[in-house]
Amino acid sequence: MKVLAFSHSMDLALELVSAGRELGDVSLLVTSDQEGRINEVKGAKEVLLCKGLDSGDQEGLVELISGLASDYEVVLLASDRRGRELVGQVAHRLGASSAVDVSSLSVEDGKLVVERMTFGGKAIAVEEMSLPAVISVQKGKFKPPEEGEPSVREVSAPSIERRVEVIERKEKPKVGVPLDKAEIVVAVGRGFRKKEDLKLAYELADVLGGVVGATRPVAADLKWMEEEVWIGISGVRIAPKLLIVVGASGQQQFAAGIMDSKVVVAVNTDSKAPIFEQADYGVVMDLYEFLPVLTKKLKEIKGG
Amino acid sequence: MDIAVLVKQSLDVQELRVDQDTGKIYIEDAPTKAGDIELNATEEAVRLKEKLGGKAIAIMLSTGGASGKRQKEAREALTRVLAMGLDGAVLIMGEGAEKGDTYVIAKALAEEIRDKFGLVLAAEGSEDNFSGLLPARLAAELGWPYVAYATAIEVEGDHVKVTRSLEDFEEVVRVKFPAVISVTQEINKPRVPKLVEIVKAKKKPLDQKDFSPPVEPKLTIRELKVPKVERKQIVIEGDVEEAAEKLIQALKEEGVL
Ligand SMILES: Cc1cc2nc3c(=O)[nH]c(=O)nc-3n(C[C@H](O)[C@H](O)[C@H](O)COP(=O)(O)OP(=O)(O)OC[C@H]3O[C@@H](n4cnc5c(N)ncnc54)[C@H](O)[C@@H]3O)c2cc1C
Ligand SMILES: Nc1ncnc2c1ncn2[C@@H]1O[C@H](COP(=O)(O)O)[C@@H](O)[C@H]1O
């Protein structure tokens, strides 16, 4: 089977190569801005280098990928926002089947069989897709291959009239340790009354050697933290060995992002909050009273 | 210029019961509703129509089956968005729609939208499926440009300026009508309709049409599984000091400290 792969993020592109190898030979599309990292690509059959197209050009990408795709049975894209934006457009142009955020994939009787989370994380759907298929692969599920030098073939950029013009692009501040790689996470929710109070969470994370994440409203609505740190179905999925959820109700869309955590602790004043069903240990208390005491006691044992 | 707002009849995932032991998912028992982010799309449509003139209409293709209960819920969901200030609604419903994948639904919705609207607003993802596939496919079917994840939309003559939030940066793009735009939850605060508005909404035009599949689906769901997540759900009792001690003890025993 022939697989075409592309991601705006080179790190995710390398994961896609690995996912694609479960199905067959992988051709990885690389755009002009990614050319400098070509030598990191291992395990793909070939690299298709398009020197005339920047990965910031979504319309150009839809055109280019749809054009190249006629030689392939499966197109793999990443499940970041720009990757998912492409899936439906490319699939529809090809008259292909589509799925996003796929965690496993295989071929059975000429169909692509994939698994993905649905119903806000309450179920996993096993889907049978006709070929050709366009899918995005869940982040962090596949480890980049380490061996195998691909050949490089240049492809030309499409010439189309662009209807979407990018007039400004502002980088967001980068966070330290990525949440999905952290061993210990303290997740904060709207139970915190103001931004300054997050200090309580940072102090707890510090003594544990962990990092702080948030619910979507804390990051995206209140903008108390960078958007990279929101946990859940529309944010990051985490798998730490210890997760302490503080002042978050545990709505399904958040809960979907914490399922793979090993031990979950919840601190919430409302004993009926759904987060307690998602937790191994529940503390029904005011975070403003409980966190300082917990942090102090942990300092004592960690310190001496 | 008229605006179409895409409203899906989604399962209320918060209320959906699943049984981890038997793997049963109680889909029929769960209520359905318009997705939260679709209320943001509705709010944005109501605000934009003042600047663009014309009407804003909700369009729903119900995939929940054609039972009386689902039909009632679909109409209630549409009444909810009508009460926020939309001018009318179209409900497409019928046997077979529940088998429709995004390929089928996009084709069916396009028939309702082509030549009638200049702007389509959708949510970045639906409440129960959260894929964002439908608006992207619809844009491709219509041949219109697609901009996802809008956090602000400004009208400037014959085009709109859209601010969108991506993982590592924020982008401002300019796009000409007609276009398909999906919005995020952060774009606005949806108004909460007053009782009188809900009463008035019941009198607004709600046009119900029969669904007939335009094409065969490309994807079928073979099985729905319940992920096994086992949590101990132990409540730590005592005063603040005791609770902290007990928690630390438990985490030590778990080997995570
Ligand atoms: C399609 C879709 C996708 C979404 N994706 C995500 C996502 O990826 N991630 C996400 O997080 N959300 C997501 N959401 C939003 C989600 O539904 C919830 O609205 C959100 O998770 C709630 O955030 P919260 O727990 O911080 O706030 P709330 O629900 O307001 O909860 C605050 C909690 O704090 C508790 N509390 C208050 N005061 C104290 C105190 N002093 N001490 C201790 N506890 C206190 C309260 O009892 C309450 O339980 C999504 C929604 C939709 C519709
Ligand atoms: N059957 C439908 N009827 C109307 N709008 C829909 C339908 N399915 C999806 N949409 C719209 O597309 C958005 C994204 O849905 P999804 O592709 O399922 O994530 C939804 O939030 C709606 O705005």
PDB file of N, CA, C and O in Angstrom, chain A residues 72-101:
ATOM      1  N   TYR A  72      -1.782   7.493  -4.371  1.00  0.00           N
ATOM      2  CA  TYR A  72      -1.696   6.840  -3.056  1.00  0.00           C
ATOM      3  C   TYR A  72      -3.063   6.333  -2.594  1.00  0.00           C
ATOM      4  O   TYR A  72      -4.089   6.874  -2.979  1.00  0.00           O
ATOM      5  N   GLU A  73      -3.016   5.321  -1.723  1.00  0.00           N
ATOM      6  CA  GLU A  73      -4.288   4.812  -1.177  1.00  0.00           C
ATOM      7  C   GLU A  73      -4.673   5.513   0.124  1.00  0.00           C
ATOM      8  O   GLU A  73      -5.840   5.636   0.463  1.00  0.00           O
ATOM      9  N   VAL A  74      -3.640   5.941   0.869  1.00  0.00           N
ATOM     10  CA  VAL A  74      -3.924   6.570   2.160  1.00  0.00           C
ATOM     11  C   VAL A  74      -3.122   7.863   2.293  1.00  0.00           C
ATOM     12  O   VAL A  74      -1.940   7.908   1.932  1.00  0.00           O
ATOM     13  N   VAL A  75      -3.777   8.916   2.769  1.00  0.00           N
ATOM     14  CA  VAL A  75      -3.084  10.165   3.093  1.00  0.00           C
ATOM     15  C   VAL A  75      -3.111  10.338   4.607  1.00  0.00           C
ATOM     16  O   VAL A  75      -4.179  10.274   5.224  1.00  0.00           O
ATOM     17  N   LEU A  76      -1.935  10.517   5.204  1.00  0.00           N
ATOM     18  CA  LEU A  76      -1.846  10.717   6.651  1.00  0.00           C
ATOM     19  C   LEU A  76      -1.475  12.159   6.957  1.00  0.00           C
ATOM     20  O   LEU A  76      -0.506  12.690   6.428  1.00  0.00           O
ATOM     21  N   LEU A  77      -2.259  12.776   7.837  1.00  0.00           N
ATOM     22  CA  LEU A  77      -1.969  14.135   8.284  1.00  0.00           C
ATOM     23  C   LEU A  77      -1.906  14.112   9.803  1.00  0.00           C
ATOM     24  O   LEU A  77      -2.258  13.114  10.428  1.00  0.00           O
ATOM     25  N   ALA A  78      -1.454  15.212  10.406  1.00  0.00           N
ATOM     26  CA  ALA A  78      -1.326  15.224  11.867  1.00  0.00           C
ATOM     27  C   ALA A  78      -2.594  15.779  12.502  1.00  0.00           C
ATOM     28  O   ALA A  78      -3.371  16.471  11.860  1.00  0.00           O
ATOM     29  N   SER A  79      -2.778  15.481  13.783  1.00  0.00           N
ATOM     30  CA  SER A  79      -3.986  15.948  14.470  1.00  0.00           C
ATOM     31  C   SER A  79      -3.784  17.273  15.190  1.00  0.00           C
ATOM     32  O   SER A  79      -4.453  17.544  16.172  1.00  0.00           O
ATOM     33  N   ASP A  80      -2.842  18.092  14.700  1.00  0.00           N
ATOM     34  CA  ASP A  80      -2.811  19.452  15.240  1.00  0.00           C
ATOM     35  C   ASP A  80      -3.869  20.255  14.471  1.00  0.00           C
ATOM     36  O   ASP A  80      -4.515  19.745  13.566  1.00  0.00           O
ATOM     37  N   ARG A  81      -4.062  21.513  14.859  1.00  0.00           N
ATOM     38  CA  ARG A  81      -5.191  22.254  14.288  1.00  0.00           C
ATOM     39  C   ARG A  81      -5.091  22.410  12.772  1.00  0.00           C
ATOM     40  O   ARG A  81      -6.063  22.208  12.050  1.00  0.00           O
ATOM     41  N   ARG A  82      -3.919  22.766  12.283  1.00  0.00           N
ATOM     42  CA  ARG A  82      -3.810  22.966  10.836  1.00  0.00           C
ATOM     43  C   ARG A  82      -3.892  21.644  10.077  1.00  0.00           C
ATOM     44  O   ARG A  82      -4.354  21.593   8.946  1.00  0.00           O
ATOM     45  N   GLY A  83      -3.430  20.587  10.719  1.00  0.00           N
ATOM     46  CA  GLY A  83      -3.530  19.269  10.095  1.00  0.00           C
ATOM     47  C   GLY A  83      -4.984  18.869   9.941  1.00  0.00           C
ATOM     48  O   GLY A  83      -5.437  18.454   8.871  1.00  0.00           O
ATOM     49  N   ARG A  84      -5.750  19.032  11.031  1.00  0.00           N
ATOM     50  CA  ARG A  84      -7.169  18.658  10.978  1.00  0.00           C
ATOM     51  C   ARG A  84      -7.945  19.537  10.004  1.00  0.00           C
ATOM     52  O   ARG A  84      -8.915  19.097   9.399  1.00  0.00           O
ATOM     53  N   GLU A  85      -7.496  20.781   9.853  1.00  0.00           N
ATOM     54  CA  GLU A  85      -8.179  21.676   8.908  1.00  0.00           C
ATOM     55  C   GLU A  85      -8.087  21.135   7.474  1.00  0.00           C
ATOM     56  O   GLU A  85      -8.984  21.350   6.654  1.00  0.00           O
ATOM     57  N   LEU A  86      -6.979  20.424   7.200  1.00  0.00           N
ATOM     58  CA  LEU A  86      -6.775  19.902   5.841  1.00  0.00           C
ATOM     59  C   LEU A  86      -7.571  18.627   5.566  1.00  0.00           C
ATOM     60  O   LEU A  86      -7.985  18.385   4.432  1.00  0.00           O
ATOM     61  N   VAL A  87      -7.765  17.780   6.597  1.00  0.00           N
ATOM     62  CA  VAL A  87      -8.287  16.423   6.373  1.00  0.00           C
ATOM     63  C   VAL A  87      -9.579  16.417   5.558  1.00  0.00           C
ATOM     64  O   VAL A  87      -9.668  15.773   4.511  1.00  0.00           O
ATOM     65  N   GLY A  88     -10.588  17.137   6.045  1.00  0.00           N
ATOM     66  CA  GLY A  88     -11.893  17.113   5.387  1.00  0.00           C
ATOM     67  C   GLY A  88     -11.834  17.683   3.980  1.00  0.00           C
ATOM     68  O   GLY A  88     -12.475  17.175   3.053  1.00  0.00           O
ATOM     69  N   GLN A  89     -11.049  18.741   3.810  1.00  0.00           N
ATOM     70  CA  GLN A  89     -10.960  19.373   2.484  1.00  0.00           C
ATOM     71  C   GLN A  89     -10.313  18.438   1.473  1.00  0.00           C
ATOM     72  O   GLN A  89     -10.796  18.265   0.364  1.00  0.00           O
ATOM     73  N   VAL A  90      -9.187  17.839   1.868  1.00  0.00           N
ATOM     74  CA  VAL A  90      -8.480  16.929   0.957  1.00  0.00           C
ATOM     75  C   VAL A  90      -9.355  15.703   0.668  1.00  0.00           C
ATOM     76  O   VAL A  90      -9.519  15.297  -0.485  1.00  0.00           O
ATOM     77  N   ALA A  91      -9.943  15.139   1.731  1.00  0.00           N
ATOM     78  CA  ALA A  91     -10.781  13.949   1.555  1.00  0.00           C
ATOM     79  C   ALA A  91     -11.910  14.233   0.577  1.00  0.00           C
ATOM     80  O   ALA A  91     -12.189  13.442  -0.316  1.00  0.00           O
ATOM     81  N   HIS A  92     -12.545  15.364   0.760  1.00  0.00           N
ATOM     82  CA  HIS A  92     -13.708  15.639  -0.092  1.00  0.00           C
ATOM     83  C   HIS A  92     -13.295  15.859  -1.539  1.00  0.00           C
ATOM     84  O   HIS A  92     -13.986  15.431  -2.466  1.00  0.00           O
ATOM     85  N   ARG A  93     -12.172  16.530  -1.720  1.00  0.00           N
ATOM     86  CA  ARG A  93     -11.670  16.733  -3.090  1.00  0.00           C
ATOM     87  C   ARG A  93     -11.427  15.397  -3.780  1.00  0.00           C
ATOM     88  O   ARG A  93     -11.581  15.268  -4.991  1.00  0.00           O
ATOM     89  N   LEU A  94     -10.989  14.411  -3.005  1.00  0.00           N
ATOM     90  CA  LEU A  94     -10.666  13.104  -3.579  1.00  0.00           C
ATOM     91  C   LEU A  94     -11.862  12.164  -3.613  1.00  0.00           C
ATOM     92  O   LEU A  94     -11.759  11.053  -4.112  1.00  0.00           O
ATOM     93  N   GLY A  95     -12.969  12.568  -3.020  1.00  0.00           N
ATOM     94  CA  GLY A  95     -14.094  11.642  -2.849  1.00  0.00           C
ATOM     95  C   GLY A  95     -13.698  10.491  -1.951  1.00  0.00           C
ATOM     96  O   GLY A  95     -14.121   9.349  -2.142  1.00  0.00           O
ATOM     97  N   ALA A  96     -12.869  10.790  -0.956  1.00  0.00           N
ATOM     98  CA  ALA A  96     -12.321   9.749  -0.080  1.00  0.00           C
ATOM     99  C   ALA A  96     -13.035   9.732   1.263  1.00  0.00           C
ATOM    100  O   ALA A  96     -13.736  10.667   1.622  1.00  0.00           O
ATOM    101  N   SER A  97     -12.813   8.659   2.025  1.00  0.00           N
ATOM    102  CA  SER A  97     -13.317   8.604   3.397  1.00  0.00           C
ATOM    103  C   SER A  97     -12.364   9.390   4.294  1.00  0.00           C
ATOM    104  O   SER A  97     -11.232   9.678   3.903  1.00  0.00           O
ATOM    105  N   SER A  98     -12.817   9.749   5.503  1.00  0.00           N
ATOM    106  CA  SER A  98     -11.951  10.547   6.379  1.00  0.00           C
ATOM    107  C   SER A  98     -12.219  10.250   7.842  1.00  0.00           C
ATOM    108  O   SER A  98     -13.327   9.867   8.222  1.00  0.00           O
ATOM    109  N   ALA A  99     -11.188  10.435   8.656  1.00  0.00           N
ATOM    110  CA  ALA A  99     -11.317  10.313  10.111  1.00  0.00           C
ATOM    111  C   ALA A  99     -10.204  11.130  10.739  1.00  0.00           C
ATOM    112  O   ALA A  99      -9.135  11.288  10.140  1.00  0.00           O
ATOM    113  N   VAL A 100     -10.459  11.661  11.937  1.00  0.00           N
ATOM    114  CA  VAL A 100      -9.405  12.428  12.610  1.00  0.00           C
ATOM    115  C   VAL A 100      -9.017  11.774  13.931  1.00  0.00           C
ATOM    116  O   VAL A 100      -9.777  10.998  14.514  1.00  0.00           O
ATOM    117  N   ASP A 101      -7.818  12.107  14.384  1.00  0.00           N
ATOM    118  CA  ASP A 101      -7.375  11.719  15.715  1.00  0.00           C
ATOM    119  C   ASP A 101      -7.360  10.199  15.908  1.00  0.00           C
ATOM    120  O   ASP A 101      -7.760   9.689  16.948  1.00  0.00           O
TER     121      ASP A 101
END
